[in-house]
Every structure is written in C-alpha cells, then in structure tokens.
Amino acid sequence: MPETKLQEIELIQEKVDTIPADKNPTKFISAIRSNEPVLFNEIYTDTLEFNDYNDDYDYWYLNGRKNGEDVSLIYNWDWRNNQDYNFRQGDLIMIQWKMDSIVNPGDEEVVNMKEVAINAKKIASGNKPITFLSRKTAYDEGIKAEVSSMVINQSYLHDITLPEKAALAFVAYDIGNECEGGYDSDGNRRVLWCRIVSALDLGHQCSDKQLNFLRKWFAKDTVALKKLESCPTIPNTATIQTTFDEILIQKNVAEKTIMVSYKITGINMRESKSWQWSQTDVFEYDSVHIVLVDSKKSDVSEEDANINPNAVENIDPQTFVLALKDHILDEWKKQDNFDSLKITFTNNVLSIEGNEGFTLSNYDFNEMVINGTDDPQILYLTIGNEGGGAGGNVMLEETYALTVLDAENFEIASVKSSLLD
C-alpha cells in the first residue's frame, strides 16, 4: 500500500460560492474545468465518468473522463471495503474536489499542485462495456526498448461475479496472456503462470483449480467441455503465439447474458509474420452454470512484420546514441592526455573539456540525424561537434557508418568530417 496518505477531509454538502478571506486566490488550470480558472483550496462539485482506481503510486489516483478528456484526482477512501466507493467503469459519479498542494516522499522540497478528491457518489450506472484488459507501452530501462504490456482493471476484479469470472477464464483459456514459466505453489514442479489466470485467482495454467472451476461452470455446455479436454501451455517466448490487445465485458442482468469482446494479435517469429482478428462471445448464465450461445469472429488480417529484435527498425534509436557516444570516447582515449580531460554526458549531450577548462568538443546527440542505406543493417549517423579544437570556436559536422551486428553490438567507423561556416 502507498506510504503517503491524505488527511481525512470532512464532506462539504454544498459547493462553496465565495472565497473565504484566508484562502489563497491563486488560479490554476484543471482538465476537470478546462474552460475556467481554478482557485487554490476552493471546493468544487462536478460529474465525471469513472474509469478505474490506480494505487500503484505514493498517492492513490481516481481516473475518469470529463468532457472527453482524461482526468485524475488523488483520493483517500477504502473502496475495497466500502461498496459506496466501489465504482465500475462507465459509472457516472458526482465528485467534490479541490486544488491542493502535495509533496512526494523523498522530494519534500518540491511542492506540486494537484486535484484532490474529497468525496464521491455514484449517480448513474454505466451502460457500456467495461474494459477488463488494455495495453500500455512504456520504456524498459533494463532492455533499453519500448515494451507493450497488459493492464488489467483491478477495481473491476474486486467486485467480479462468478459468471463473469467464468466467461473471462474461458476466453483466456487458449490465448496467450503473458504466460511465464515458474514453479507451482509448493515449489515442486515447473508450471506456467499467466496474467489473466492469476488475476482471476485460478492458479497456474492447466492447474486443477483452473480446470475444475471451468468444468463446474460449463457443465451444461458440451462444446466447451470438449475444448477443456486439452489444455494449452504457450509461454510468451514461444515462436508462434497469440495474445490479447483488448478485452471488453458487458453483463445484462435482465437477460442473464454476458458479452465478451476481444482483439487478438498472433505472431510467427520464425517467419516474421503477424495476424489480427477480433471476436465477440455471448454467454447465458444462471446462479450455477454458464453456456456459450454465440460467437462471432472477424476476418483475419495478415501482414509481414519484421519482429526480429536484431533488425534495425526494432532497435531503440537511443541505443545508437549510446553506441556512438562510446565510440567517440574510445577515439579520445587514444590521446595521451585523456586522463586529464573532464568528460560529462548529461541529457544526451557529451562534453569534453581540457584541463584549462576550455571546451574541446561538445556533441548534442538530441540533434543527431539517422539515415538508412540500401543495406538494411547499415546506418549513417550525423552529429555536430561544437569546439573541435583548443580554441573551442569551430563547428564540425561528423558522419559515422554504423553496422548493426545484433541489437546490442555494432561496428562504427568515421566516414567524413566537414568544417561548417
């Protein structure tokens, strides 16, 4: 749980129309009220569409949408144990909030302004599908590349019903969902742990817990039971695999149906091919059973895609920056006075200063130009060098040829150097 919590604030029943004398009248901008300035510590009342809760940070955040824009507010209530705050995606909620100052642990000297929720109340239930799974792309420092990963709606899972759980477990049964090898709960044998299966608290892939749960709920569905006779184990390192891009779920209580819509991407790494399709499954349910009654699948679209991690187009350009920086420093190391030079590399700028403090070379890699050639594994890297000599008053344009050996190893050679006006 986050270490930092907000102090409890008593609910204000009505919006404050006047600013007390002790309030700071400083104005701020907020996406919640984008057409007007927001005053510090003034309490406002607005309605927004709830999306989810995110408790992964020092402060807890409530995320939603207002006038088509994404908004987030810091909150301080226990939605897991208080049903009044256990909203579902799409619910329309009325929220009381104010613009307040916050500090982040470990950086107490920096004060930020942020929307802070005081209280919230559901005023209408959402009538659209709930996003159970989506994807986000973030930079992974460990592998120096952008990585796409699944995001599961944890607030929805907290109040999921057993029929919804069965529908999602059935859909994810034979589609890859970031499955990684590991050991069973007793640590005795190798098994496959999958994101959705684990999120639904069904143990590892093909576990007795998962299979018994599905067989019980689909006991009246002979087609589903036939599917459950063979359990697939496809790790996320498999040469040929499929994975989810999105899963939406919608329950109709009146008609006792559950609709699950999802998008799938398949890849064949050996042949550098990928394919996509979307599918919608409709289930009917009662208090103890569920049956798949309809399934519609789109046409499958195929395309050639170079998914080789060693291919130029799949390597983060920042990797080329760091490789060229190291190559330039290796060339400088050949000089006798290298140990006496001052070398700094900050914000992608490499600076080399002499022992008298003047700039010998200054490379701003943020301005580097990367050009391809007829050979797909060779690139030209052109970079400016401000300094270029003891006078520090010239500008050189230097071009290097970089040959990709694999995603982490390159051959670099100087091609030309031109003196600019």
mmCIF file of C-alpha atoms in Angstrom, residues 6-386:
data_model
loop_
_atom_site.group_PDB
_atom_site.id
_atom_site.type_symbol
_atom_site.label_atom_id
_atom_site.label_comp_id
_atom_site.label_asym_id
_atom_site.label_seq_id
_atom_site.Cartn_x
_atom_site.Cartn_y
_atom_site.Cartn_z
ATOM 1 C CA LEU A 6 -4.009 12.293 2.686
ATOM 2 C CA GLN A 7 -5.566 13.540 5.855
ATOM 3 C CA GLU A 8 -9.303 12.760 6.115
ATOM 4 C CA ILE A 9 -11.387 15.719 4.962
ATOM 5 C CA GLU A 10 -14.975 16.132 6.051
ATOM 6 C CA LEU A 11 -17.512 16.125 3.198
ATOM 7 C CA ILE A 12 -18.834 19.549 2.303
ATOM 8 C CA GLN A 13 -22.508 19.218 1.376
ATOM 9 C CA GLU A 14 -22.748 22.175 -0.976
ATOM 10 C CA LYS A 15 -20.419 23.932 -3.364
ATOM 11 C CA VAL A 16 -18.772 26.987 -1.889
ATOM 12 C CA ASP A 17 -19.619 30.036 -3.983
ATOM 13 C CA THR A 18 -17.423 32.560 -2.186
ATOM 14 C CA ILE A 19 -13.756 32.514 -1.270
ATOM 15 C CA PRO A 20 -13.048 32.846 2.452
ATOM 16 C CA ALA A 21 -10.566 35.550 3.329
ATOM 17 C CA ASP A 22 -7.901 33.049 4.424
ATOM 18 C CA LYS A 23 -7.802 31.287 1.051
ATOM 19 C CA ASN A 24 -5.051 31.824 -1.449
ATOM 20 C CA PRO A 25 -6.697 33.267 -4.590
ATOM 21 C CA THR A 26 -4.015 31.894 -6.922
ATOM 22 C CA LYS A 27 -5.571 30.482 -10.103
ATOM 23 C CA PHE A 28 -4.700 27.149 -11.730
ATOM 24 C CA ILE A 29 -5.663 25.129 -14.783
ATOM 25 C CA SER A 30 -7.506 21.800 -14.409
ATOM 26 C CA ALA A 31 -8.827 19.409 -17.069
ATOM 27 C CA ILE A 32 -11.915 18.950 -14.909
ATOM 28 C CA ARG A 33 -12.847 22.594 -15.552
ATOM 29 C CA SER A 34 -10.884 23.420 -18.676
ATOM 30 C CA ASN A 35 -12.992 26.477 -19.539
ATOM 31 C CA GLU A 36 -12.331 28.395 -16.318
ATOM 32 C CA PRO A 37 -9.513 29.052 -13.848
ATOM 33 C CA VAL A 38 -9.486 27.018 -10.640
ATOM 34 C CA LEU A 39 -8.716 28.593 -7.273
ATOM 35 C CA PHE A 40 -6.415 27.072 -4.706
ATOM 36 C CA ASN A 41 -8.284 25.247 -1.889
ATOM 37 C CA GLU A 42 -11.709 26.111 -3.357
ATOM 38 C CA ILE A 43 -14.173 23.194 -3.199
ATOM 39 C CA TYR A 44 -15.914 22.289 -6.471
ATOM 40 C CA THR A 45 -18.601 19.779 -7.395
ATOM 41 C CA ASP A 46 -18.518 18.076 -10.806
ATOM 42 C CA THR A 47 -19.724 14.937 -12.511
ATOM 43 C CA LEU A 48 -17.415 12.661 -14.444
ATOM 44 C CA GLU A 49 -17.337 9.195 -15.963
ATOM 45 C CA PHE A 50 -15.406 6.767 -13.777
ATOM 46 C CA ASN A 51 -12.664 4.676 -15.356
ATOM 47 C CA ASP A 52 -10.614 2.997 -12.616
ATOM 48 C CA TYR A 53 -8.506 3.361 -9.483
ATOM 49 C CA ASN A 54 -4.694 3.290 -9.577
ATOM 50 C CA ASP A 55 -2.990 2.623 -6.261
ATOM 51 C CA ASP A 56 0.489 1.923 -7.647
ATOM 52 C CA TYR A 57 1.993 5.254 -6.543
ATOM 53 C CA ASP A 58 2.710 7.083 -3.285
ATOM 54 C CA TYR A 59 -0.646 8.795 -3.742
ATOM 55 C CA TRP A 60 -3.770 6.928 -4.843
ATOM 56 C CA TYR A 61 -5.487 8.117 -8.005
ATOM 57 C CA LEU A 62 -9.074 8.010 -9.251
ATOM 58 C CA ASN A 63 -9.133 8.132 -13.057
ATOM 59 C CA GLY A 64 -12.050 9.188 -15.213
ATOM 60 C CA ARG A 65 -13.200 11.324 -18.138
ATOM 61 C CA LYS A 66 -14.733 14.782 -18.230
ATOM 62 C CA ASN A 67 -15.894 16.421 -21.472
ATOM 63 C CA GLY A 68 -13.993 13.814 -23.461
ATOM 64 C CA GLU A 69 -10.700 14.450 -21.600
ATOM 65 C CA ASP A 70 -8.855 12.094 -19.253
ATOM 66 C CA VAL A 71 -8.728 13.379 -15.666
ATOM 67 C CA SER A 72 -7.238 12.045 -12.423
ATOM 68 C CA LEU A 73 -7.601 13.045 -8.799
ATOM 69 C CA ILE A 74 -5.859 11.970 -5.626
ATOM 70 C CA TYR A 75 -8.302 10.185 -3.306
ATOM 71 C CA ASN A 76 -8.275 8.780 0.232
ATOM 72 C CA TRP A 77 -11.010 6.221 0.836
ATOM 73 C CA ASP A 78 -11.140 2.430 1.077
ATOM 74 C CA TRP A 79 -13.156 1.357 -1.960
ATOM 75 C CA ARG A 80 -12.283 -2.306 -1.396
ATOM 76 C CA ASN A 81 -14.221 -2.453 1.868
ATOM 77 C CA ASN A 82 -16.815 0.248 1.228
ATOM 78 C CA GLN A 83 -19.295 -0.531 -1.548
ATOM 79 C CA ASP A 84 -20.328 3.131 -1.764
ATOM 80 C CA TYR A 85 -16.981 3.831 -3.448
ATOM 81 C CA ASN A 86 -16.598 0.605 -5.440
ATOM 82 C CA PHE A 87 -17.495 2.193 -8.780
ATOM 83 C CA ARG A 88 -17.464 0.335 -12.077
ATOM 84 C CA GLN A 89 -16.048 1.613 -15.319
ATOM 85 C CA GLY A 90 -18.580 3.836 -17.056
ATOM 86 C CA ASP A 91 -20.424 4.829 -13.875
ATOM 87 C CA LEU A 92 -21.386 8.495 -13.709
ATOM 88 C CA ILE A 93 -20.167 9.884 -10.387
ATOM 89 C CA MET A 94 -20.534 13.229 -8.641
ATOM 90 C CA ILE A 95 -17.296 14.259 -7.045
ATOM 91 C CA GLN A 96 -16.264 17.009 -4.658
ATOM 92 C CA TRP A 97 -12.689 18.133 -5.082
ATOM 93 C CA LYS A 98 -10.228 20.953 -4.637
ATOM 94 C CA MET A 99 -6.855 22.057 -5.974
ATOM 95 C CA ASP A 100 -4.323 21.375 -3.220
ATOM 96 C CA SER A 101 -0.560 21.232 -2.719
ATOM 97 C CA ILE A 102 1.252 17.901 -2.400
ATOM 98 C CA VAL A 103 4.834 16.745 -1.909
ATOM 99 C CA ASN A 104 6.285 13.427 -2.990
ATOM 100 C CA PRO A 105 8.204 11.282 -0.479
ATOM 101 C CA GLY A 106 11.935 11.811 -0.841
ATOM 102 C CA ASP A 107 11.448 15.138 -2.620
ATOM 103 C CA GLU A 108 9.821 17.252 0.079
ATOM 104 C CA GLU A 109 11.359 20.471 -1.197
ATOM 105 C CA VAL A 110 9.255 20.384 -4.375
ATOM 106 C CA VAL A 111 5.599 21.320 -3.963
ATOM 107 C CA ASN A 112 3.144 20.390 -6.727
ATOM 108 C CA MET A 113 -0.469 21.377 -7.271
ATOM 109 C CA LYS A 114 -2.927 18.548 -7.879
ATOM 110 C CA GLU A 115 -6.667 17.902 -7.920
ATOM 111 C CA VAL A 116 -7.650 16.176 -4.653
ATOM 112 C CA ALA A 117 -10.982 14.363 -4.267
ATOM 113 C CA ILE A 118 -12.860 14.976 -1.014
ATOM 114 C CA ASN A 119 -15.794 12.677 -1.648
ATOM 115 C CA ALA A 120 -17.627 10.928 -4.479
ATOM 116 C CA LYS A 121 -21.011 9.337 -5.083
ATOM 117 C CA LYS A 122 -22.429 7.263 -7.939
ATOM 118 C CA ILE A 123 -25.420 8.927 -9.571
ATOM 119 C CA ALA A 124 -25.916 6.570 -12.555
ATOM 120 C CA SER A 125 -24.681 3.124 -13.545
ATOM 121 C CA GLY A 126 -22.578 2.775 -16.644
ATOM 122 C CA ASN A 127 -24.364 1.180 -19.589
ATOM 123 C CA LYS A 128 -21.370 0.375 -21.769
ATOM 124 C CA PRO A 129 -18.809 -2.446 -21.812
ATOM 125 C CA ILE A 130 -16.138 -2.452 -19.125
ATOM 126 C CA THR A 131 -12.510 -2.582 -20.212
ATOM 127 C CA PHE A 132 -11.127 -5.636 -18.433
ATOM 128 C CA LEU A 133 -7.781 -5.613 -20.284
ATOM 129 C CA SER A 134 -5.912 -2.992 -22.263
ATOM 130 C CA ARG A 135 -2.305 -2.383 -23.235
ATOM 131 C CA LYS A 136 0.224 0.291 -22.429
ATOM 132 C CA THR A 137 3.645 0.954 -23.914
ATOM 133 C CA ALA A 138 6.481 2.078 -21.675
ATOM 134 C CA TYR A 139 10.251 2.295 -21.916
ATOM 135 C CA ASP A 140 12.034 -0.606 -20.196
ATOM 136 C CA GLU A 141 15.382 0.578 -18.867
ATOM 137 C CA GLY A 142 16.603 -2.994 -18.473
ATOM 138 C CA ILE A 143 16.378 -3.864 -22.153
ATOM 139 C CA LYS A 144 16.607 -0.283 -23.465
ATOM 140 C CA ALA A 145 13.446 -0.576 -25.541
ATOM 141 C CA GLU A 146 9.730 0.237 -25.640
ATOM 142 C CA VAL A 147 7.685 -2.657 -24.252
ATOM 143 C CA SER A 148 3.948 -3.280 -24.614
ATOM 144 C CA SER A 149 2.356 -4.920 -21.592
ATOM 145 C CA MET A 150 -1.135 -5.873 -20.443
ATOM 146 C CA VAL A 151 -3.049 -3.714 -17.989
ATOM 147 C CA ILE A 152 -5.851 -5.447 -16.054
ATOM 148 C CA ASN A 153 -8.693 -3.467 -14.463
ATOM 149 C CA GLN A 154 -8.111 -4.267 -10.791
ATOM 150 C CA SER A 155 -11.078 -2.294 -9.453
ATOM 151 C CA TYR A 156 -13.416 -4.331 -11.683
ATOM 152 C CA LEU A 157 -11.835 -7.578 -10.462
ATOM 153 C CA HIS A 158 -12.508 -6.627 -6.860
ATOM 154 C CA ASP A 159 -16.281 -6.996 -7.354
ATOM 155 C CA ILE A 160 -16.408 -9.520 -10.212
ATOM 156 C CA THR A 161 -19.248 -12.065 -10.169
ATOM 157 C CA LEU A 162 -18.639 -15.795 -10.642
ATOM 158 C CA PRO A 163 -20.376 -15.948 -14.065
ATOM 159 C CA GLU A 164 -18.231 -13.030 -15.304
ATOM 160 C CA LYS A 165 -15.141 -14.764 -13.936
ATOM 161 C CA ALA A 166 -16.100 -17.962 -15.768
ATOM 162 C CA ALA A 167 -16.648 -16.117 -19.059
ATOM 163 C CA LEU A 168 -13.266 -14.381 -18.883
ATOM 164 C CA ALA A 169 -11.476 -17.559 -17.803
ATOM 165 C CA PHE A 170 -12.960 -19.422 -20.777
ATOM 166 C CA VAL A 171 -11.941 -16.721 -23.270
ATOM 167 C CA ALA A 172 -8.370 -16.630 -21.906
ATOM 168 C CA TYR A 173 -8.069 -20.432 -21.727
ATOM 169 C CA ASP A 174 -6.297 -20.914 -25.058
ATOM 170 C CA ILE A 175 -4.997 -17.409 -25.844
ATOM 171 C CA GLY A 176 -1.579 -16.260 -24.608
ATOM 172 C CA ASN A 177 -1.729 -13.723 -21.786
ATOM 173 C CA GLU A 178 1.871 -13.021 -20.780
ATOM 174 C CA CYS A 179 2.489 -16.570 -19.570
ATOM 175 C CA GLU A 180 5.858 -17.114 -17.893
ATOM 176 C CA GLY A 181 7.477 -20.263 -16.598
ATOM 177 C CA GLY A 182 7.881 -20.808 -12.874
ATOM 178 C CA TYR A 183 7.155 -23.298 -10.117
ATOM 179 C CA ASP A 184 3.866 -24.383 -8.592
ATOM 180 C CA SER A 185 2.786 -23.049 -5.174
ATOM 181 C CA ASP A 186 4.687 -25.877 -3.472
ATOM 182 C CA GLY A 187 7.840 -25.156 -5.475
ATOM 183 C CA ASN A 188 7.992 -28.742 -6.724
ATOM 184 C CA ARG A 189 7.454 -28.643 -10.491
ATOM 185 C CA ARG A 190 7.678 -26.270 -13.424
ATOM 186 C CA VAL A 191 4.379 -24.657 -14.433
ATOM 187 C CA LEU A 192 3.146 -21.721 -16.493
ATOM 188 C CA TRP A 193 1.840 -18.631 -14.732
ATOM 189 C CA CYS A 194 -0.419 -16.452 -16.915
ATOM 190 C CA ARG A 195 -1.543 -12.891 -16.184
ATOM 191 C CA ILE A 196 -5.292 -13.339 -16.633
ATOM 192 C CA VAL A 197 -5.441 -16.767 -14.992
ATOM 193 C CA SER A 198 -3.556 -15.407 -11.976
ATOM 194 C CA ALA A 199 -5.664 -12.227 -11.855
ATOM 195 C CA LEU A 200 -8.803 -14.387 -11.709
ATOM 196 C CA ASP A 201 -7.250 -16.347 -8.813
ATOM 197 C CA LEU A 202 -7.311 -19.650 -10.698
ATOM 198 C CA GLY A 203 -3.746 -20.769 -10.037
ATOM 199 C CA HIS A 204 -1.353 -21.598 -12.854
ATOM 200 C CA GLN A 205 -2.279 -22.570 -16.418
ATOM 201 C CA CYS A 206 -3.812 -26.084 -16.542
ATOM 202 C CA SER A 207 -3.958 -26.329 -12.747
ATOM 203 C CA ASP A 208 -6.684 -28.390 -11.094
ATOM 204 C CA LYS A 209 -8.086 -25.149 -9.665
ATOM 205 C CA GLN A 210 -8.493 -23.612 -13.135
ATOM 206 C CA LEU A 211 -9.863 -26.743 -14.847
ATOM 207 C CA ASN A 212 -12.260 -27.720 -12.045
ATOM 208 C CA PHE A 213 -13.660 -24.189 -11.935
ATOM 209 C CA LEU A 214 -14.305 -24.124 -15.695
ATOM 210 C CA ARG A 215 -15.720 -27.657 -15.822
ATOM 211 C CA LYS A 216 -18.119 -26.870 -12.998
ATOM 212 C CA TRP A 217 -19.453 -23.677 -14.573
ATOM 213 C CA PHE A 218 -19.606 -25.105 -18.128
ATOM 214 C CA ALA A 219 -21.041 -28.465 -17.043
ATOM 215 C CA LYS A 220 -24.082 -27.955 -19.316
ATOM 216 C CA ASP A 221 -22.028 -26.853 -22.347
ATOM 217 C CA THR A 222 -20.821 -29.973 -24.174
ATOM 218 C CA VAL A 223 -18.833 -27.967 -26.744
ATOM 219 C CA ALA A 224 -16.977 -26.077 -24.018
ATOM 220 C CA LEU A 225 -16.258 -29.297 -22.112
ATOM 221 C CA LYS A 226 -14.726 -30.775 -25.267
ATOM 222 C CA LYS A 227 -12.429 -27.755 -25.509
ATOM 223 C CA LEU A 228 -11.358 -28.240 -21.879
ATOM 224 C CA GLU A 229 -10.130 -31.783 -22.579
ATOM 225 C CA SER A 230 -6.852 -30.403 -23.959
ATOM 226 C CA CYS A 231 -5.119 -27.617 -22.046
ATOM 227 C CA PRO A 232 -2.622 -25.454 -23.999
ATOM 228 C CA THR A 233 0.614 -24.228 -22.441
ATOM 229 C CA ILE A 234 2.075 -21.444 -24.593
ATOM 230 C CA PRO A 235 4.768 -19.279 -22.940
ATOM 231 C CA ASN A 236 5.343 -15.698 -24.052
ATOM 232 C CA THR A 237 8.662 -16.848 -25.557
ATOM 233 C CA ALA A 238 7.015 -19.285 -27.987
ATOM 234 C CA THR A 239 7.918 -18.886 -31.664
ATOM 235 C CA ILE A 240 4.230 -18.953 -32.627
ATOM 236 C CA GLN A 241 1.774 -17.419 -30.203
ATOM 237 C CA THR A 242 -1.293 -15.255 -29.777
ATOM 238 C CA THR A 243 -2.006 -12.533 -27.254
ATOM 239 C CA PHE A 244 -4.742 -10.108 -26.245
ATOM 240 C CA ASP A 245 -4.721 -6.459 -27.227
ATOM 241 C CA GLU A 246 -8.050 -5.650 -25.537
ATOM 242 C CA ILE A 247 -10.885 -7.348 -23.658
ATOM 243 C CA LEU A 248 -14.272 -5.716 -23.028
ATOM 244 C CA ILE A 249 -17.016 -7.299 -20.932
ATOM 245 C CA GLN A 250 -20.671 -6.336 -20.504
ATOM 246 C CA LYS A 251 -23.291 -8.058 -18.350
ATOM 247 C CA ASN A 252 -27.027 -7.758 -18.986
ATOM 248 C CA VAL A 253 -28.676 -8.670 -15.675
ATOM 249 C CA ALA A 254 -32.224 -8.565 -17.096
ATOM 250 C CA GLU A 255 -31.450 -11.002 -19.923
ATOM 251 C CA LYS A 256 -28.907 -13.020 -17.922
ATOM 252 C CA THR A 257 -26.223 -12.665 -20.605
ATOM 253 C CA ILE A 258 -22.544 -11.742 -20.624
ATOM 254 C CA MET A 259 -20.829 -10.426 -23.755
ATOM 255 C CA VAL A 260 -17.032 -10.548 -24.042
ATOM 256 C CA SER A 261 -15.416 -8.733 -26.974
ATOM 257 C CA TYR A 262 -11.689 -9.024 -27.569
ATOM 258 C CA LYS A 263 -8.914 -8.245 -30.039
ATOM 259 C CA ILE A 264 -6.132 -10.742 -30.743
ATOM 260 C CA THR A 265 -2.705 -10.477 -32.351
ATOM 261 C CA GLY A 266 -0.800 -13.555 -33.435
ATOM 262 C CA ILE A 267 2.872 -13.698 -34.344
ATOM 263 C CA ASN A 268 5.200 -16.162 -36.017
ATOM 264 C CA MET A 269 8.715 -15.021 -35.131
ATOM 265 C CA ARG A 270 10.385 -17.591 -37.368
ATOM 266 C CA GLU A 271 8.603 -16.325 -40.476
ATOM 267 C CA SER A 272 8.308 -12.679 -39.330
ATOM 268 C CA LYS A 273 4.549 -12.637 -39.814
ATOM 269 C CA SER A 274 1.688 -11.338 -37.737
ATOM 270 C CA TRP A 275 -2.091 -11.509 -37.948
ATOM 271 C CA GLN A 276 -5.048 -9.926 -36.157
ATOM 272 C CA TRP A 277 -8.707 -10.601 -35.573
ATOM 273 C CA SER A 278 -11.483 -9.557 -33.243
ATOM 274 C CA GLN A 279 -14.137 -11.760 -31.666
ATOM 275 C CA THR A 280 -17.306 -11.422 -29.603
ATOM 276 C CA ASP A 281 -18.591 -14.277 -27.428
ATOM 277 C CA VAL A 282 -22.039 -14.229 -25.808
ATOM 278 C CA PHE A 283 -22.803 -16.360 -22.759
ATOM 279 C CA GLU A 284 -26.053 -17.124 -20.953
ATOM 280 C CA TYR A 285 -25.809 -17.760 -17.224
ATOM 281 C CA ASP A 286 -27.729 -18.604 -14.082
ATOM 282 C CA SER A 287 -26.623 -18.892 -10.464
ATOM 283 C CA VAL A 288 -24.510 -22.030 -11.033
ATOM 284 C CA HIS A 289 -23.884 -22.516 -14.793
ATOM 285 C CA ILE A 290 -22.846 -20.645 -17.914
ATOM 286 C CA VAL A 291 -23.161 -21.586 -21.596
ATOM 287 C CA LEU A 292 -21.556 -20.112 -24.716
ATOM 288 C CA VAL A 293 -24.530 -19.355 -27.003
ATOM 289 C CA ASP A 294 -22.975 -17.248 -29.769
ATOM 290 C CA SER A 295 -19.531 -16.394 -31.128
ATOM 291 C CA LYS A 296 -18.676 -14.063 -33.997
ATOM 292 C CA LYS A 297 -15.135 -13.764 -35.350
ATOM 293 C CA SER A 298 -13.920 -11.131 -37.813
ATOM 294 C CA ASP A 299 -11.853 -11.900 -40.875
ATOM 295 C CA VAL A 300 -8.191 -12.500 -40.092
ATOM 296 C CA SER A 301 -5.830 -9.849 -41.473
ATOM 297 C CA GLU A 302 -2.254 -10.898 -42.123
ATOM 298 C CA GLU A 303 0.856 -8.856 -42.732
ATOM 299 C CA ASP A 304 4.587 -9.305 -42.965
ATOM 300 C CA ALA A 305 6.271 -7.802 -39.944
ATOM 301 C CA ASN A 306 9.940 -7.891 -39.102
ATOM 302 C CA ILE A 307 9.789 -8.875 -35.445
ATOM 303 C CA ASN A 308 13.433 -9.879 -35.257
ATOM 304 C CA PRO A 309 14.827 -7.928 -32.259
ATOM 305 C CA ASN A 310 18.127 -7.541 -34.118
ATOM 306 C CA ALA A 311 16.505 -5.739 -37.056
ATOM 307 C CA VAL A 312 17.318 -2.036 -37.380
ATOM 308 C CA GLU A 313 13.691 -0.906 -37.185
ATOM 309 C CA ASN A 314 13.183 -2.747 -33.889
ATOM 310 C CA ILE A 315 16.151 -1.201 -32.085
ATOM 311 C CA ASP A 316 15.546 1.871 -29.948
ATOM 312 C CA PRO A 317 17.374 4.846 -31.553
ATOM 313 C CA GLN A 318 18.682 5.731 -28.106
ATOM 314 C CA THR A 319 20.817 2.587 -28.378
ATOM 315 C CA PHE A 320 22.570 4.108 -31.410
ATOM 316 C CA VAL A 321 23.160 7.316 -29.433
ATOM 317 C CA LEU A 322 24.891 5.444 -26.632
ATOM 318 C CA ALA A 323 26.908 3.321 -29.049
ATOM 319 C CA LEU A 324 28.218 6.381 -30.916
ATOM 320 C CA LYS A 325 28.981 8.159 -27.656
ATOM 321 C CA ASP A 326 31.126 5.186 -26.553
ATOM 322 C CA HIS A 327 32.841 5.063 -29.960
ATOM 323 C CA ILE A 328 33.758 8.772 -29.781
ATOM 324 C CA LEU A 329 35.148 8.347 -26.260
ATOM 325 C CA ASP A 330 37.174 5.321 -27.373
ATOM 326 C CA GLU A 331 38.786 7.523 -30.038
ATOM 327 C CA TRP A 332 39.586 10.202 -27.443
ATOM 328 C CA LYS A 333 41.110 7.595 -25.124
ATOM 329 C CA LYS A 334 43.893 7.069 -27.655
ATOM 330 C CA GLN A 335 45.276 10.520 -26.778
ATOM 331 C CA ASP A 336 47.984 10.779 -24.128
ATOM 332 C CA ASN A 337 46.203 13.439 -22.105
ATOM 333 C CA PHE A 338 42.819 11.667 -21.946
ATOM 334 C CA ASP A 339 43.039 11.037 -18.187
ATOM 335 C CA SER A 340 43.307 14.769 -17.535
ATOM 336 C CA LEU A 341 40.176 15.666 -19.537
ATOM 337 C CA LYS A 342 36.800 16.371 -17.992
ATOM 338 C CA ILE A 343 34.097 14.159 -19.566
ATOM 339 C CA THR A 344 30.377 14.710 -18.907
ATOM 340 C CA PHE A 345 27.324 13.131 -20.513
ATOM 341 C CA THR A 346 24.061 14.731 -19.414
ATOM 342 C CA ASN A 347 20.698 14.885 -21.209
ATOM 343 C CA ASN A 348 22.264 13.242 -24.276
ATOM 344 C CA VAL A 349 24.969 15.922 -24.510
ATOM 345 C CA LEU A 350 28.613 14.765 -24.434
ATOM 346 C CA SER A 351 31.071 17.436 -23.364
ATOM 347 C CA ILE A 352 34.864 17.063 -23.369
ATOM 348 C CA GLU A 353 36.845 19.823 -21.662
ATOM 349 C CA GLY A 354 40.590 20.355 -21.474
ATOM 350 C CA ASN A 355 42.469 20.729 -18.186
ATOM 351 C CA GLU A 356 42.323 24.518 -18.565
ATOM 352 C CA GLY A 357 38.522 24.376 -18.692
ATOM 353 C CA PHE A 358 38.005 25.207 -22.382
ATOM 354 C CA THR A 359 35.694 23.011 -24.481
ATOM 355 C CA LEU A 360 37.447 20.636 -26.841
ATOM 356 C CA SER A 361 34.286 19.001 -28.159
ATOM 357 C CA ASN A 362 30.596 19.214 -27.448
ATOM 358 C CA TYR A 363 28.208 16.714 -29.055
ATOM 359 C CA ASP A 364 24.450 17.242 -28.725
ATOM 360 C CA PHE A 365 23.009 13.828 -29.569
ATOM 361 C CA ASN A 366 19.473 15.221 -29.421
ATOM 362 C CA GLU A 367 20.284 16.766 -32.821
ATOM 363 C CA MET A 368 21.760 13.591 -34.330
ATOM 364 C CA VAL A 369 20.370 12.593 -37.753
ATOM 365 C CA ILE A 370 19.983 8.881 -38.554
ATOM 366 C CA ASN A 371 19.835 7.903 -42.231
ATOM 367 C CA GLY A 372 19.461 4.441 -43.736
ATOM 368 C CA THR A 373 21.221 2.918 -46.744
ATOM 369 C CA ASP A 374 20.469 0.255 -49.341
ATOM 370 C CA ASP A 375 21.883 -2.224 -46.856
ATOM 371 C CA PRO A 376 19.165 -2.523 -44.180
ATOM 372 C CA GLN A 377 21.705 -3.177 -41.426
ATOM 373 C CA ILE A 378 23.873 -0.078 -42.061
ATOM 374 C CA LEU A 379 23.008 3.426 -40.868
ATOM 375 C CA TYR A 380 24.678 6.815 -41.260
ATOM 376 C CA LEU A 381 24.827 8.842 -38.045
ATOM 377 C CA THR A 382 25.497 12.566 -38.480
ATOM 378 C CA ILE A 383 26.279 14.678 -35.431
ATOM 379 C CA GLY A 384 27.510 18.208 -34.826
ATOM 380 C CA ASN A 385 30.705 18.808 -32.840
ATOM 381 C CA GLU A 386 30.929 22.308 -31.373
#
